[in-house]
C-alpha cells in the first residue's frame, strides 16, 4: 500500500523541530492519529520505521522531534537535552504536546489520538498521561517507568499500555512494582505486559549495541500485536 511521508517543521517556543508525518494515501476518510515519540537517539530510522508501520494499519502518524534541530547525531548534545527534559517534566510534556498539535491539525485526523513511545519516548508518553493530557491512550514500549511526579488520583485520562522486557536492567522490577502501585493509587485504566527473555530496547533491530540492550524478535512481534489490540479497544 502507498505510504506517503512528509517532513514537517514546527516549533515549541524558540526551539525549531522537525518531524515526519506518515499516512496511507489510498484512504481518503478521516481516522485516528498516532503520535510516535522516539528513543534516546532522537528521530531516527527506528522511529520513522515504526511510524510507517502504524500508517500501514490505517492511522495518520506523526513522529515528533523531542530534541530540536541540530541535536540528533551529536552525543554530547543528545545527552544534555535528555538531562534537560528529564529534569523538567513540564517542559518535556510541552515539547510532546507541540507534536500533538501538529498531528491534531492534519485534515485526515478525526480528533481521536493516542501516543506511542520507545525507550525515552516511552517515558515521555507516560508523563503525558500522568499530566492529564487528553489522549485516548498511551503505549510505552521498553520505556522508563519511574517518575519524580507521580500520577494523582483521577488525573490520568488516557488508558495506558506498558510493554516491558523482563530482563531489562535499565528498568528493574523495583520500578515495575512502583509503577503498578502508582497506577493503582491514581485509579488509572492501565495494563502491563512483561516479556520473558527481553532486555531493554527489544524492538530495535539495528541496535544500539549497548550493555543491557538487545533486539528480541519474539517480544517485538508480541508487543506489536498487543498494540494493535489496544488500538481496537481505544478506537473500535
PDB file of C-alpha atoms in Angstrom:
ATOM      1  CA  UNK A   1       0.000   0.000   0.000  1.00  0.00           C
ATOM      2  CA  UNK A   2       1.265   3.530  -0.753  1.00  0.00           C
ATOM      3  CA  UNK A   3       2.517   5.135   2.461  1.00  0.00           C
ATOM      4  CA  UNK A   4       3.123   8.828   1.999  1.00  0.00           C
ATOM      5  CA  UNK A   5       5.559  10.700   4.209  1.00  0.00           C
ATOM      6  CA  UNK A   6       6.111  14.402   4.675  1.00  0.00           C
ATOM      7  CA  UNK A   7       8.757  16.226   6.679  1.00  0.00           C
ATOM      8  CA  UNK A   8       7.147  18.949   8.786  1.00  0.00           C
ATOM      9  CA  UNK A   9       8.946  21.789  10.522  1.00  0.00           C
ATOM     10  CA  UNK A  10       7.323  23.173  13.660  1.00  0.00           C
ATOM     11  CA  UNK A  11       8.233  24.935  16.895  1.00  0.00           C
ATOM     12  CA  UNK A  12       7.983  24.639  20.636  1.00  0.00           C
ATOM     13  CA  UNK A  13       8.587  28.186  21.775  1.00  0.00           C
ATOM     14  CA  UNK A  14      12.011  29.164  20.462  1.00  0.00           C
ATOM     15  CA  UNK A  15      13.032  25.577  19.667  1.00  0.00           C
ATOM     16  CA  UNK A  16      12.833  24.590  15.995  1.00  0.00           C
ATOM     17  CA  UNK A  17      11.762  20.985  15.475  1.00  0.00           C
ATOM     18  CA  UNK A  18      11.372  18.666  12.506  1.00  0.00           C
ATOM     19  CA  UNK A  19       9.035  15.665  12.482  1.00  0.00           C
ATOM     20  CA  UNK A  20       7.752  13.099   9.997  1.00  0.00           C
ATOM     21  CA  UNK A  21       4.108  12.648   9.009  1.00  0.00           C
ATOM     22  CA  UNK A  22       3.070   9.261   7.561  1.00  0.00           C
ATOM     23  CA  UNK A  23      -0.277   8.149   6.179  1.00  0.00           C
ATOM     24  CA  UNK A  24      -1.835   5.649   3.784  1.00  0.00           C
ATOM     25  CA  UNK A  25      -2.643   7.610   0.647  1.00  0.00           C
ATOM     26  CA  UNK A  26      -5.228   5.068  -0.532  1.00  0.00           C
ATOM     27  CA  UNK A  27      -7.591   6.036   2.302  1.00  0.00           C
ATOM     28  CA  UNK A  28      -9.315   9.395   1.999  1.00  0.00           C
ATOM     29  CA  UNK A  29     -11.543   9.234   5.081  1.00  0.00           C
ATOM     30  CA  UNK A  30     -10.764  10.734   8.487  1.00  0.00           C
ATOM     31  CA  UNK A  31      -9.212   8.399  11.051  1.00  0.00           C
ATOM     32  CA  UNK A  32      -7.429   8.428  14.434  1.00  0.00           C
ATOM     33  CA  UNK A  33      -3.992   9.971  14.753  1.00  0.00           C
ATOM     34  CA  UNK A  34      -0.974   8.420  16.492  1.00  0.00           C
ATOM     35  CA  UNK A  35       1.966  10.381  17.886  1.00  0.00           C
ATOM     36  CA  UNK A  36       5.255   8.441  17.846  1.00  0.00           C
ATOM     37  CA  UNK A  37       7.910   9.583  20.320  1.00  0.00           C
ATOM     38  CA  UNK A  38      11.441   8.457  19.539  1.00  0.00           C
ATOM     39  CA  UNK A  39      14.044   6.815  21.743  1.00  0.00           C
ATOM     40  CA  UNK A  40      17.215   8.304  23.145  1.00  0.00           C
ATOM     41  CA  UNK A  41      18.989   8.669  19.804  1.00  0.00           C
ATOM     42  CA  UNK A  42      16.392  11.118  18.517  1.00  0.00           C
ATOM     43  CA  UNK A  43      14.116  10.919  15.492  1.00  0.00           C
ATOM     44  CA  UNK A  44      15.995   8.087  13.791  1.00  0.00           C
ATOM     45  CA  UNK A  45      15.220   5.297  11.327  1.00  0.00           C
ATOM     46  CA  UNK A  46      13.656   3.200  14.092  1.00  0.00           C
ATOM     47  CA  UNK A  47      11.074   5.841  14.994  1.00  0.00           C
ATOM     48  CA  UNK A  48      10.384   6.652  11.354  1.00  0.00           C
ATOM     49  CA  UNK A  49      10.000   2.972  10.538  1.00  0.00           C
ATOM     50  CA  UNK A  50       7.538   2.482  13.395  1.00  0.00           C
ATOM     51  CA  UNK A  51       5.571   5.472  12.147  1.00  0.00           C
ATOM     52  CA  UNK A  52       5.291   3.883   8.722  1.00  0.00           C
ATOM     53  CA  UNK A  53       4.137   0.588  10.232  1.00  0.00           C
ATOM     54  CA  UNK A  54       1.377   2.355  12.142  1.00  0.00           C
ATOM     55  CA  UNK A  55       0.377   4.218   8.982  1.00  0.00           C
ATOM     56  CA  UNK A  56       0.022   0.821   7.283  1.00  0.00           C
ATOM     57  CA  UNK A  57      -2.598  -0.030   9.922  1.00  0.00           C
ATOM     58  CA  UNK A  58      -4.642   2.921   8.714  1.00  0.00           C
ATOM     59  CA  UNK A  59      -3.663   5.662  11.154  1.00  0.00           C
ATOM     60  CA  UNK A  60      -2.329   9.142  10.450  1.00  0.00           C
ATOM     61  CA  UNK A  61       1.003   9.153  12.264  1.00  0.00           C
ATOM     62  CA  UNK A  62       3.333  11.944  13.308  1.00  0.00           C
ATOM     63  CA  UNK A  63       6.802  11.005  14.518  1.00  0.00           C
ATOM     64  CA  UNK A  64       7.736  14.043  16.566  1.00  0.00           C
ATOM     65  CA  UNK A  65      11.097  15.570  17.450  1.00  0.00           C
ATOM     66  CA  UNK A  66      11.802  15.992  21.157  1.00  0.00           C
ATOM     67  CA  UNK A  67      15.309  17.450  20.815  1.00  0.00           C
ATOM     68  CA  UNK A  68      15.320  20.195  18.194  1.00  0.00           C
ATOM     69  CA  UNK A  69      17.249  20.739  15.000  1.00  0.00           C
ATOM     70  CA  UNK A  70      20.968  20.027  15.163  1.00  0.00           C
ATOM     71  CA  UNK A  71      20.876  17.784  18.245  1.00  0.00           C
ATOM     72  CA  UNK A  72      20.413  14.206  16.995  1.00  0.00           C
ATOM     73  CA  UNK A  73      23.708  12.657  15.907  1.00  0.00           C
ATOM     74  CA  UNK A  74      25.757  14.646  18.404  1.00  0.00           C
ATOM     75  CA  UNK A  75      26.131  12.544  21.551  1.00  0.00           C
ATOM     76  CA  UNK A  76      27.014  15.447  23.853  1.00  0.00           C
ATOM     77  CA  UNK A  77      24.038  17.493  22.681  1.00  0.00           C
ATOM     78  CA  UNK A  78      21.726  14.487  22.908  1.00  0.00           C
ATOM     79  CA  UNK A  79      22.753  13.671  26.476  1.00  0.00           C
ATOM     80  CA  UNK A  80      22.441  17.311  27.501  1.00  0.00           C
ATOM     81  CA  UNK A  81      18.943  17.533  26.001  1.00  0.00           C
ATOM     82  CA  UNK A  82      17.839  14.292  27.662  1.00  0.00           C
ATOM     83  CA  UNK A  83      19.045  15.528  31.047  1.00  0.00           C
ATOM     84  CA  UNK A  84      17.349  18.878  30.457  1.00  0.00           C
ATOM     85  CA  UNK A  85      13.988  17.306  29.614  1.00  0.00           C
ATOM     86  CA  UNK A  86      14.103  14.644  32.324  1.00  0.00           C
ATOM     87  CA  UNK A  87      14.813  17.291  34.948  1.00  0.00           C
ATOM     88  CA  UNK A  88      11.863  19.453  33.854  1.00  0.00           C
ATOM     89  CA  UNK A  89       8.814  17.282  33.195  1.00  0.00           C
ATOM     90  CA  UNK A  90       6.635  20.279  32.361  1.00  0.00           C
ATOM     91  CA  UNK A  91       8.992  21.161  29.501  1.00  0.00           C
ATOM     92  CA  UNK A  92       9.107  17.504  28.450  1.00  0.00           C
ATOM     93  CA  UNK A  93       5.321  17.330  28.208  1.00  0.00           C
ATOM     94  CA  UNK A  94       5.052  20.679  26.452  1.00  0.00           C
ATOM     95  CA  UNK A  95       7.590  19.520  23.849  1.00  0.00           C
ATOM     96  CA  UNK A  96       5.499  16.408  23.179  1.00  0.00           C
ATOM     97  CA  UNK A  97       2.276  18.444  23.082  1.00  0.00           C
ATOM     98  CA  UNK A  98       3.790  20.554  20.304  1.00  0.00           C
ATOM     99  CA  UNK A  99       3.859  17.344  18.279  1.00  0.00           C
ATOM    100  CA  UNK A 100       0.279  16.541  19.278  1.00  0.00           C
ATOM    101  CA  UNK A 101      -0.774  19.948  17.966  1.00  0.00           C
ATOM    102  CA  UNK A 102       0.804  19.183  14.593  1.00  0.00           C
ATOM    103  CA  UNK A 103      -0.988  15.835  14.488  1.00  0.00           C
ATOM    104  CA  UNK A 104      -4.340  17.321  15.518  1.00  0.00           C
ATOM    105  CA  UNK A 105      -4.094  19.912  12.747  1.00  0.00           C
ATOM    106  CA  UNK A 106      -3.986  17.297   9.991  1.00  0.00           C
ATOM    107  CA  UNK A 107      -7.255  17.264   7.989  1.00  0.00           C
ATOM    108  CA  UNK A 108      -7.354  13.448   7.916  1.00  0.00           C
ATOM    109  CA  UNK A 109      -7.284  13.149  11.732  1.00  0.00           C
ATOM    110  CA  UNK A 110     -10.774  12.752  13.180  1.00  0.00           C
ATOM    111  CA  UNK A 111      -9.944  14.165  16.619  1.00  0.00           C
ATOM    112  CA  UNK A 112      -9.148  10.854  18.288  1.00  0.00           C
ATOM    113  CA  UNK A 113      -5.470  10.459  19.179  1.00  0.00           C
ATOM    114  CA  UNK A 114      -3.059   8.198  21.034  1.00  0.00           C
ATOM    115  CA  UNK A 115       0.706   8.243  21.629  1.00  0.00           C
ATOM    116  CA  UNK A 116       3.342   5.514  21.344  1.00  0.00           C
ATOM    117  CA  UNK A 117       6.832   5.931  22.757  1.00  0.00           C
ATOM    118  CA  UNK A 118      10.000   3.842  22.693  1.00  0.00           C
ATOM    119  CA  UNK A 119      12.657   3.987  25.455  1.00  0.00           C
ATOM    120  CA  UNK A 120      12.954   7.732  26.177  1.00  0.00           C
ATOM    121  CA  UNK A 121       9.702   8.135  24.272  1.00  0.00           C
ATOM    122  CA  UNK A 122       8.019   5.557  26.480  1.00  0.00           C
ATOM    123  CA  UNK A 123       8.874   7.640  29.500  1.00  0.00           C
ATOM    124  CA  UNK A 124       7.558  10.705  27.670  1.00  0.00           C
ATOM    125  CA  UNK A 125       4.136   9.293  26.831  1.00  0.00           C
ATOM    126  CA  UNK A 126       3.697   8.088  30.416  1.00  0.00           C
ATOM    127  CA  UNK A 127       4.453  11.610  31.632  1.00  0.00           C
ATOM    128  CA  UNK A 128       1.808  12.901  29.210  1.00  0.00           C
ATOM    129  CA  UNK A 129      -0.683  10.520  30.803  1.00  0.00           C
ATOM    130  CA  UNK A 130       0.379  11.478  34.325  1.00  0.00           C
ATOM    131  CA  UNK A 131      -0.098  15.153  33.476  1.00  0.00           C
ATOM    132  CA  UNK A 132      -3.697  14.594  32.393  1.00  0.00           C
ATOM    133  CA  UNK A 133      -3.134  15.183  28.676  1.00  0.00           C
ATOM    134  CA  UNK A 134      -6.310  14.464  26.682  1.00  0.00           C
ATOM    135  CA  UNK A 135      -5.404  11.358  24.704  1.00  0.00           C
ATOM    136  CA  UNK A 136      -7.393   8.174  24.181  1.00  0.00           C
ATOM    137  CA  UNK A 137      -4.385   6.116  25.230  1.00  0.00           C
ATOM    138  CA  UNK A 138      -0.617   5.900  25.522  1.00  0.00           C
ATOM    139  CA  UNK A 139       1.733   2.972  24.917  1.00  0.00           C
ATOM    140  CA  UNK A 140       5.178   2.763  26.471  1.00  0.00           C
ATOM    141  CA  UNK A 141       7.498   0.226  24.820  1.00  0.00           C
ATOM    142  CA  UNK A 142      10.621  -0.564  26.871  1.00  0.00           C
ATOM    143  CA  UNK A 143      10.372   2.872  28.456  1.00  0.00           C
ATOM    144  CA  UNK A 144      11.438   4.064  31.894  1.00  0.00           C
ATOM    145  CA  UNK A 145       8.664   3.748  34.468  1.00  0.00           C
ATOM    146  CA  UNK A 146       9.946   5.839  37.354  1.00  0.00           C
ATOM    147  CA  UNK A 147       8.966   9.467  37.790  1.00  0.00           C
ATOM    148  CA  UNK A 148       9.540  12.452  40.029  1.00  0.00           C
ATOM    149  CA  UNK A 149       5.909  13.463  39.559  1.00  0.00           C
ATOM    150  CA  UNK A 150       3.629  10.504  40.376  1.00  0.00           C
ATOM    151  CA  UNK A 151       0.126  10.462  38.952  1.00  0.00           C
ATOM    152  CA  UNK A 152      -2.567  11.983  41.131  1.00  0.00           C
ATOM    153  CA  UNK A 153      -5.950  10.313  41.676  1.00  0.00           C
ATOM    154  CA  UNK A 154      -8.447  10.921  38.865  1.00  0.00           C
ATOM    155  CA  UNK A 155      -5.969  12.987  36.814  1.00  0.00           C
ATOM    156  CA  UNK A 156      -4.949  10.282  34.325  1.00  0.00           C
ATOM    157  CA  UNK A 157      -7.432  10.377  31.430  1.00  0.00           C
ATOM    158  CA  UNK A 158      -5.582   8.216  28.892  1.00  0.00           C
ATOM    159  CA  UNK A 159      -5.699   4.434  29.000  1.00  0.00           C
ATOM    160  CA  UNK A 160      -2.207   3.016  29.444  1.00  0.00           C
ATOM    161  CA  UNK A 161      -0.388   0.016  27.976  1.00  0.00           C
ATOM    162  CA  UNK A 162       3.177  -0.774  29.057  1.00  0.00           C
ATOM    163  CA  UNK A 163       5.277  -3.349  27.166  1.00  0.00           C
ATOM    164  CA  UNK A 164       8.314  -4.276  29.247  1.00  0.00           C
ATOM    165  CA  UNK A 165      11.231  -6.689  28.984  1.00  0.00           C
ATOM    166  CA  UNK A 166      11.608  -8.990  31.977  1.00  0.00           C
ATOM    167  CA  UNK A 167      15.413  -8.875  31.715  1.00  0.00           C
ATOM    168  CA  UNK A 168      15.670  -5.084  31.302  1.00  0.00           C
ATOM    169  CA  UNK A 169      18.493  -3.982  33.652  1.00  0.00           C
ATOM    170  CA  UNK A 170      17.793  -0.307  32.989  1.00  0.00           C
ATOM    171  CA  UNK A 171      14.205  -0.579  34.224  1.00  0.00           C
ATOM    172  CA  UNK A 172      14.383  -3.167  37.024  1.00  0.00           C
ATOM    173  CA  UNK A 173      11.392  -4.881  38.577  1.00  0.00           C
ATOM    174  CA  UNK A 174      11.504  -2.476  41.518  1.00  0.00           C
ATOM    175  CA  UNK A 175      10.475   0.259  39.041  1.00  0.00           C
ATOM    176  CA  UNK A 176       7.780  -2.021  37.657  1.00  0.00           C
ATOM    177  CA  UNK A 177       6.341  -2.683  41.111  1.00  0.00           C
ATOM    178  CA  UNK A 178       6.412   1.007  41.971  1.00  0.00           C
ATOM    179  CA  UNK A 179       4.633   1.809  38.707  1.00  0.00           C
ATOM    180  CA  UNK A 180       1.892  -0.714  39.467  1.00  0.00           C
ATOM    181  CA  UNK A 181       1.368   0.811  42.907  1.00  0.00           C
ATOM    182  CA  UNK A 182       1.352   4.333  41.437  1.00  0.00           C
ATOM    183  CA  UNK A 183      -1.251   3.473  38.806  1.00  0.00           C
ATOM    184  CA  UNK A 184      -3.444   1.722  41.357  1.00  0.00           C
ATOM    185  CA  UNK A 185      -3.330   4.735  43.668  1.00  0.00           C
ATOM    186  CA  UNK A 186      -4.204   7.016  40.748  1.00  0.00           C
ATOM    187  CA  UNK A 187      -7.147   4.854  39.709  1.00  0.00           C
ATOM    188  CA  UNK A 188      -5.835   4.738  36.140  1.00  0.00           C
ATOM    189  CA  UNK A 189      -7.017   2.363  33.410  1.00  0.00           C
ATOM    190  CA  UNK A 190      -3.740   0.569  32.838  1.00  0.00           C
ATOM    191  CA  UNK A 191      -2.247  -2.733  31.695  1.00  0.00           C
ATOM    192  CA  UNK A 192       1.274  -4.106  31.792  1.00  0.00           C
ATOM    193  CA  UNK A 193       2.775  -6.918  29.700  1.00  0.00           C
ATOM    194  CA  UNK A 194       6.161  -8.336  30.701  1.00  0.00           C
ATOM    195  CA  UNK A 195       8.024 -10.286  28.020  1.00  0.00           C
ATOM    196  CA  UNK A 196      10.282 -13.131  29.102  1.00  0.00           C
ATOM    197  CA  UNK A 197      13.754 -13.156  27.585  1.00  0.00           C
ATOM    198  CA  UNK A 198      13.588  -9.490  26.550  1.00  0.00           C
ATOM    199  CA  UNK A 199      16.032  -6.799  27.621  1.00  0.00           C
ATOM    200  CA  UNK A 200      15.893  -3.049  27.082  1.00  0.00           C
ATOM    201  CA  UNK A 201      15.285  -1.839  23.527  1.00  0.00           C
ATOM    202  CA  UNK A 202      13.799  -5.140  22.358  1.00  0.00           C
ATOM    203  CA  UNK A 203      12.238  -3.555  19.235  1.00  0.00           C
ATOM    204  CA  UNK A 204      15.483  -2.029  17.932  1.00  0.00           C
ATOM    205  CA  UNK A 205      16.583  -4.338  15.120  1.00  0.00           C
ATOM    206  CA  UNK A 206      19.733  -2.342  14.334  1.00  0.00           C
ATOM    207  CA  UNK A 207      20.954  -1.562  17.832  1.00  0.00           C
ATOM    208  CA  UNK A 208      22.252   0.460  19.632  1.00  0.00           C
ATOM    209  CA  UNK A 209      24.705  -2.183  20.788  1.00  0.00           C
ATOM    210  CA  UNK A 210      24.949  -1.256  24.455  1.00  0.00           C
ATOM    211  CA  UNK A 211      25.030  -3.311  27.663  1.00  0.00           C
ATOM    212  CA  UNK A 212      21.550  -4.464  28.607  1.00  0.00           C
ATOM    213  CA  UNK A 213      20.100  -3.509  25.202  1.00  0.00           C
ATOM    214  CA  UNK A 214      19.224  -6.188  22.651  1.00  0.00           C
ATOM    215  CA  UNK A 215      16.711  -6.902  19.924  1.00  0.00           C
ATOM    216  CA  UNK A 216      14.245  -9.699  20.733  1.00  0.00           C
ATOM    217  CA  UNK A 217      12.168 -10.655  17.703  1.00  0.00           C
ATOM    218  CA  UNK A 218       9.520 -12.590  19.606  1.00  0.00           C
ATOM    219  CA  UNK A 219       8.847  -9.733  22.015  1.00  0.00           C
ATOM    220  CA  UNK A 220       8.882  -7.236  19.159  1.00  0.00           C
ATOM    221  CA  UNK A 221       6.162  -9.221  17.384  1.00  0.00           C
ATOM    222  CA  UNK A 222       4.164  -9.819  20.548  1.00  0.00           C
ATOM    223  CA  UNK A 223       4.245  -6.163  21.572  1.00  0.00           C
ATOM    224  CA  UNK A 224       3.153  -5.125  18.061  1.00  0.00           C
ATOM    225  CA  UNK A 225       0.173  -7.476  18.340  1.00  0.00           C
ATOM    226  CA  UNK A 226      -0.637  -6.120  21.803  1.00  0.00           C
ATOM    227  CA  UNK A 227      -0.547  -2.584  20.448  1.00  0.00           C
ATOM    228  CA  UNK A 228      -2.976  -3.467  17.664  1.00  0.00           C
ATOM    229  CA  UNK A 229      -5.363  -4.992  20.188  1.00  0.00           C
ATOM    230  CA  UNK A 230      -5.081  -1.898  22.341  1.00  0.00           C
ATOM    231  CA  UNK A 231      -5.915   0.326  19.374  1.00  0.00           C
ATOM    232  CA  UNK A 232      -9.011  -1.758  18.677  1.00  0.00           C
ATOM    233  CA  UNK A 233     -10.049  -1.174  22.291  1.00  0.00           C
ATOM    234  CA  UNK A 234      -9.396   2.571  22.006  1.00  0.00           C
ATOM    235  CA  UNK A 235     -10.870   3.235  18.581  1.00  0.00           C
ATOM    236  CA  UNK A 236     -13.203   0.267  17.889  1.00  0.00           C
TER     237      UNK A 236
END
